[in-house]
Amino acid sequence: MNLPKYSLNSSDRMMTFEFISEGNKGLIHKLVRFQATNLKDVYNLAFGDKNLTTGDIDDKVISNNGDSEKVLATVVSTLYAFTDKYTDVWVYATGSTKARTRLYRMGITKFFSEVENDFEIFGQLQDDWDSFKIGIEYEGFLVKRKK
């Protein structure tokens, strides 16, 4: 995606990424974590504001910092970095609420022609997976880097 992105800091293993959102509500620390699941080679993408006291992700807070496109582009850049290092993994993502899942779907839709060149993208409808199609309200998303 050829969009402005925030500078990232990452852990050595590329499992955790941090950046700072700069917008109309000031500086907001963000975290992206790739978490192993109980399925082999499937990782969950967790994203949200960083709780500066605990260091945990708060995926319920609504930041509304006016920079959502730049934040989304930055999160996508972590997906590229993660799958550069871990080439044969699947990454699962869903929002903490229906509204957030809808925002993710809208982001995928907006940049679909770019990301489909690099990733296989599937949408979840209940227990079924289908190749991502624009206009369908998916419950989650599964992506894998193309070789």
mmCIF file of C-alpha atoms in Angstrom:
data_model
loop_
_atom_site.group_PDB
_atom_site.id
_atom_site.type_symbol
_atom_site.label_atom_id
_atom_site.label_comp_id
_atom_site.label_asym_id
_atom_site.label_seq_id
_atom_site.Cartn_x
_atom_site.Cartn_y
_atom_site.Cartn_z
ATOM 1 C CA MET A 1 0.000 0.000 0.000
ATOM 2 C CA ASN A 2 1.452 3.271 -1.080
ATOM 3 C CA LEU A 3 0.157 5.276 1.882
ATOM 4 C CA PRO A 4 1.820 7.205 4.687
ATOM 5 C CA LYS A 5 2.680 4.973 7.631
ATOM 6 C CA TYR A 6 3.976 5.509 11.129
ATOM 7 C CA SER A 7 7.475 4.419 12.134
ATOM 8 C CA LEU A 8 7.476 1.031 13.836
ATOM 9 C CA ASN A 9 9.446 -0.535 16.637
ATOM 10 C CA SER A 10 9.394 -4.311 16.778
ATOM 11 C CA SER A 11 10.516 -7.138 18.970
ATOM 12 C CA ASP A 12 13.461 -9.252 17.783
ATOM 13 C CA ARG A 13 11.105 -12.066 16.793
ATOM 14 C CA MET A 14 8.782 -9.665 14.918
ATOM 15 C CA MET A 15 5.838 -10.768 17.071
ATOM 16 C CA THR A 16 5.120 -7.358 18.640
ATOM 17 C CA PHE A 17 5.108 -3.962 16.969
ATOM 18 C CA GLU A 18 4.621 -0.541 18.501
ATOM 19 C CA PHE A 19 3.926 2.843 16.972
ATOM 20 C CA ILE A 20 2.492 6.193 17.983
ATOM 21 C CA SER A 21 -0.629 7.627 16.378
ATOM 22 C CA GLU A 22 -0.417 11.412 15.984
ATOM 23 C CA GLY A 23 -3.775 13.084 15.540
ATOM 24 C CA ASN A 24 -6.355 15.510 16.817
ATOM 25 C CA LYS A 25 -6.388 13.845 20.260
ATOM 26 C CA GLY A 26 -2.620 13.914 20.621
ATOM 27 C CA LEU A 27 -0.149 11.032 20.770
ATOM 28 C CA ILE A 28 -1.655 7.570 21.252
ATOM 29 C CA HIS A 29 0.570 4.521 21.658
ATOM 30 C CA LYS A 30 -0.552 1.529 19.570
ATOM 31 C CA LEU A 31 0.368 -2.159 19.723
ATOM 32 C CA VAL A 32 0.142 -4.973 17.193
ATOM 33 C CA ARG A 33 0.825 -8.519 18.404
ATOM 34 C CA PHE A 34 0.924 -11.735 16.448
ATOM 35 C CA GLN A 35 -0.161 -14.467 18.849
ATOM 36 C CA ALA A 36 0.160 -18.207 18.280
ATOM 37 C CA THR A 37 -3.139 -20.084 18.290
ATOM 38 C CA ASN A 38 -3.889 -23.720 19.001
ATOM 39 C CA LEU A 39 -3.724 -24.367 15.244
ATOM 40 C CA LYS A 40 -0.339 -25.064 13.688
ATOM 41 C CA ASP A 41 1.031 -22.082 11.744
ATOM 42 C CA VAL A 42 -2.021 -19.892 12.470
ATOM 43 C CA TYR A 43 -1.489 -16.612 14.325
ATOM 44 C CA ASN A 44 -3.980 -14.111 15.654
ATOM 45 C CA LEU A 45 -3.395 -10.448 14.871
ATOM 46 C CA ALA A 46 -4.224 -8.437 17.986
ATOM 47 C CA PHE A 47 -4.331 -4.653 17.673
ATOM 48 C CA GLY A 48 -5.289 -1.697 19.816
ATOM 49 C CA ASP A 49 -4.128 1.093 22.055
ATOM 50 C CA LYS A 50 -1.279 0.314 24.411
ATOM 51 C CA ASN A 51 -2.178 0.534 28.081
ATOM 52 C CA LEU A 52 0.821 2.487 29.312
ATOM 53 C CA THR A 53 0.425 1.092 32.846
ATOM 54 C CA THR A 54 0.197 -2.620 32.031
ATOM 55 C CA GLY A 55 1.727 -2.718 28.549
ATOM 56 C CA ASP A 56 -1.299 -4.696 27.348
ATOM 57 C CA ILE A 57 -3.456 -4.057 24.305
ATOM 58 C CA ASP A 58 -6.781 -2.304 24.862
ATOM 59 C CA ASP A 59 -8.872 -3.287 21.856
ATOM 60 C CA LYS A 60 -12.101 -1.781 23.206
ATOM 61 C CA VAL A 61 -11.120 1.902 23.439
ATOM 62 C CA ILE A 62 -12.205 4.209 20.621
ATOM 63 C CA SER A 63 -9.322 6.567 19.867
ATOM 64 C CA ASN A 64 -10.868 8.629 17.051
ATOM 65 C CA ASN A 65 -7.542 10.344 16.486
ATOM 66 C CA GLY A 66 -8.382 11.342 12.901
ATOM 67 C CA ASP A 67 -5.668 9.202 11.307
ATOM 68 C CA SER A 68 -7.432 5.884 10.730
ATOM 69 C CA GLU A 69 -6.083 5.373 7.203
ATOM 70 C CA LYS A 70 -2.498 5.928 8.337
ATOM 71 C CA VAL A 71 -3.047 3.596 11.313
ATOM 72 C CA LEU A 72 -4.512 0.915 9.015
ATOM 73 C CA ALA A 73 -1.588 1.258 6.590
ATOM 74 C CA THR A 74 0.804 0.871 9.526
ATOM 75 C CA VAL A 75 -0.959 -2.268 10.784
ATOM 76 C CA VAL A 76 -0.806 -3.721 7.271
ATOM 77 C CA SER A 77 2.922 -2.958 7.172
ATOM 78 C CA THR A 78 3.330 -5.128 10.311
ATOM 79 C CA LEU A 79 1.616 -7.946 8.435
ATOM 80 C CA TYR A 80 4.167 -7.611 5.641
ATOM 81 C CA ALA A 81 7.054 -7.590 8.131
ATOM 82 C CA PHE A 82 5.676 -10.576 10.049
ATOM 83 C CA THR A 83 5.105 -12.645 6.908
ATOM 84 C CA ASP A 84 8.525 -11.700 5.551
ATOM 85 C CA LYS A 85 10.001 -13.486 8.566
ATOM 86 C CA TYR A 86 7.375 -16.234 8.903
ATOM 87 C CA THR A 87 6.615 -17.103 5.308
ATOM 88 C CA ASP A 88 4.329 -20.124 5.700
ATOM 89 C CA VAL A 89 1.896 -18.897 8.331
ATOM 90 C CA TRP A 90 -1.730 -17.867 8.249
ATOM 91 C CA VAL A 91 -2.859 -14.755 10.105
ATOM 92 C CA TYR A 92 -6.373 -14.441 11.516
ATOM 93 C CA ALA A 93 -7.920 -11.061 12.291
ATOM 94 C CA THR A 94 -11.297 -9.935 13.533
ATOM 95 C CA GLY A 95 -12.486 -6.844 15.332
ATOM 96 C CA SER A 96 -13.313 -6.774 19.036
ATOM 97 C CA THR A 97 -16.779 -5.604 17.978
ATOM 98 C CA LYS A 98 -18.943 -5.984 14.866
ATOM 99 C CA ALA A 99 -18.296 -2.334 14.038
ATOM 100 C CA ARG A 100 -14.526 -2.863 14.136
ATOM 101 C CA THR A 101 -14.749 -5.978 11.998
ATOM 102 C CA ARG A 102 -16.735 -3.863 9.532
ATOM 103 C CA LEU A 103 -13.948 -1.241 9.545
ATOM 104 C CA TYR A 104 -11.387 -3.960 8.790
ATOM 105 C CA ARG A 105 -13.565 -5.230 5.933
ATOM 106 C CA MET A 106 -13.872 -1.700 4.559
ATOM 107 C CA GLY A 107 -10.094 -1.303 4.730
ATOM 108 C CA ILE A 108 -9.513 -4.598 2.915
ATOM 109 C CA THR A 109 -12.100 -3.604 0.311
ATOM 110 C CA LYS A 110 -10.567 -0.171 -0.246
ATOM 111 C CA PHE A 111 -7.094 -1.584 -0.897
ATOM 112 C CA PHE A 112 -8.094 -5.018 -2.180
ATOM 113 C CA SER A 113 -6.498 -4.635 -5.615
ATOM 114 C CA GLU A 114 -3.146 -3.910 -3.943
ATOM 115 C CA VAL A 115 -3.134 -6.511 -1.177
ATOM 116 C CA GLU A 116 -4.545 -9.365 -3.263
ATOM 117 C CA ASN A 117 -1.295 -9.320 -5.256
ATOM 118 C CA ASP A 118 0.638 -10.235 -2.109
ATOM 119 C CA PHE A 119 -1.842 -12.149 0.051
ATOM 120 C CA GLU A 120 -4.417 -14.891 -0.190
ATOM 121 C CA ILE A 121 -7.435 -13.443 1.635
ATOM 122 C CA PHE A 122 -10.366 -15.404 3.020
ATOM 123 C CA GLY A 123 -13.493 -14.259 4.831
ATOM 124 C CA GLN A 124 -15.205 -16.145 7.634
ATOM 125 C CA LEU A 125 -18.953 -16.736 7.649
ATOM 126 C CA GLN A 126 -19.771 -18.772 10.765
ATOM 127 C CA ASP A 127 -17.575 -21.884 10.476
ATOM 128 C CA ASP A 128 -16.962 -21.579 6.736
ATOM 129 C CA TRP A 129 -14.185 -19.818 4.844
ATOM 130 C CA ASP A 130 -14.503 -18.360 1.384
ATOM 131 C CA SER A 131 -12.212 -16.349 -0.864
ATOM 132 C CA PHE A 132 -12.718 -12.706 0.080
ATOM 133 C CA LYS A 133 -15.401 -10.991 -1.953
ATOM 134 C CA ILE A 134 -16.240 -7.320 -1.787
ATOM 135 C CA GLY A 135 -19.637 -6.532 -0.235
ATOM 136 C CA ILE A 136 -19.954 -9.514 2.116
ATOM 137 C CA GLU A 137 -20.087 -8.935 5.886
ATOM 138 C CA TYR A 138 -17.484 -11.382 7.154
ATOM 139 C CA GLU A 139 -16.943 -12.236 10.821
ATOM 140 C CA GLY A 140 -13.191 -12.548 10.468
ATOM 141 C CA PHE A 141 -10.367 -12.697 7.970
ATOM 142 C CA LEU A 142 -7.572 -15.145 7.259
ATOM 143 C CA VAL A 143 -4.571 -14.170 5.158
ATOM 144 C CA LYS A 144 -1.424 -15.858 3.925
ATOM 145 C CA ARG A 145 1.462 -14.328 2.023
ATOM 146 C CA LYS A 146 1.696 -15.457 -1.595
ATOM 147 C CA LYS A 147 5.015 -16.898 -2.709
#
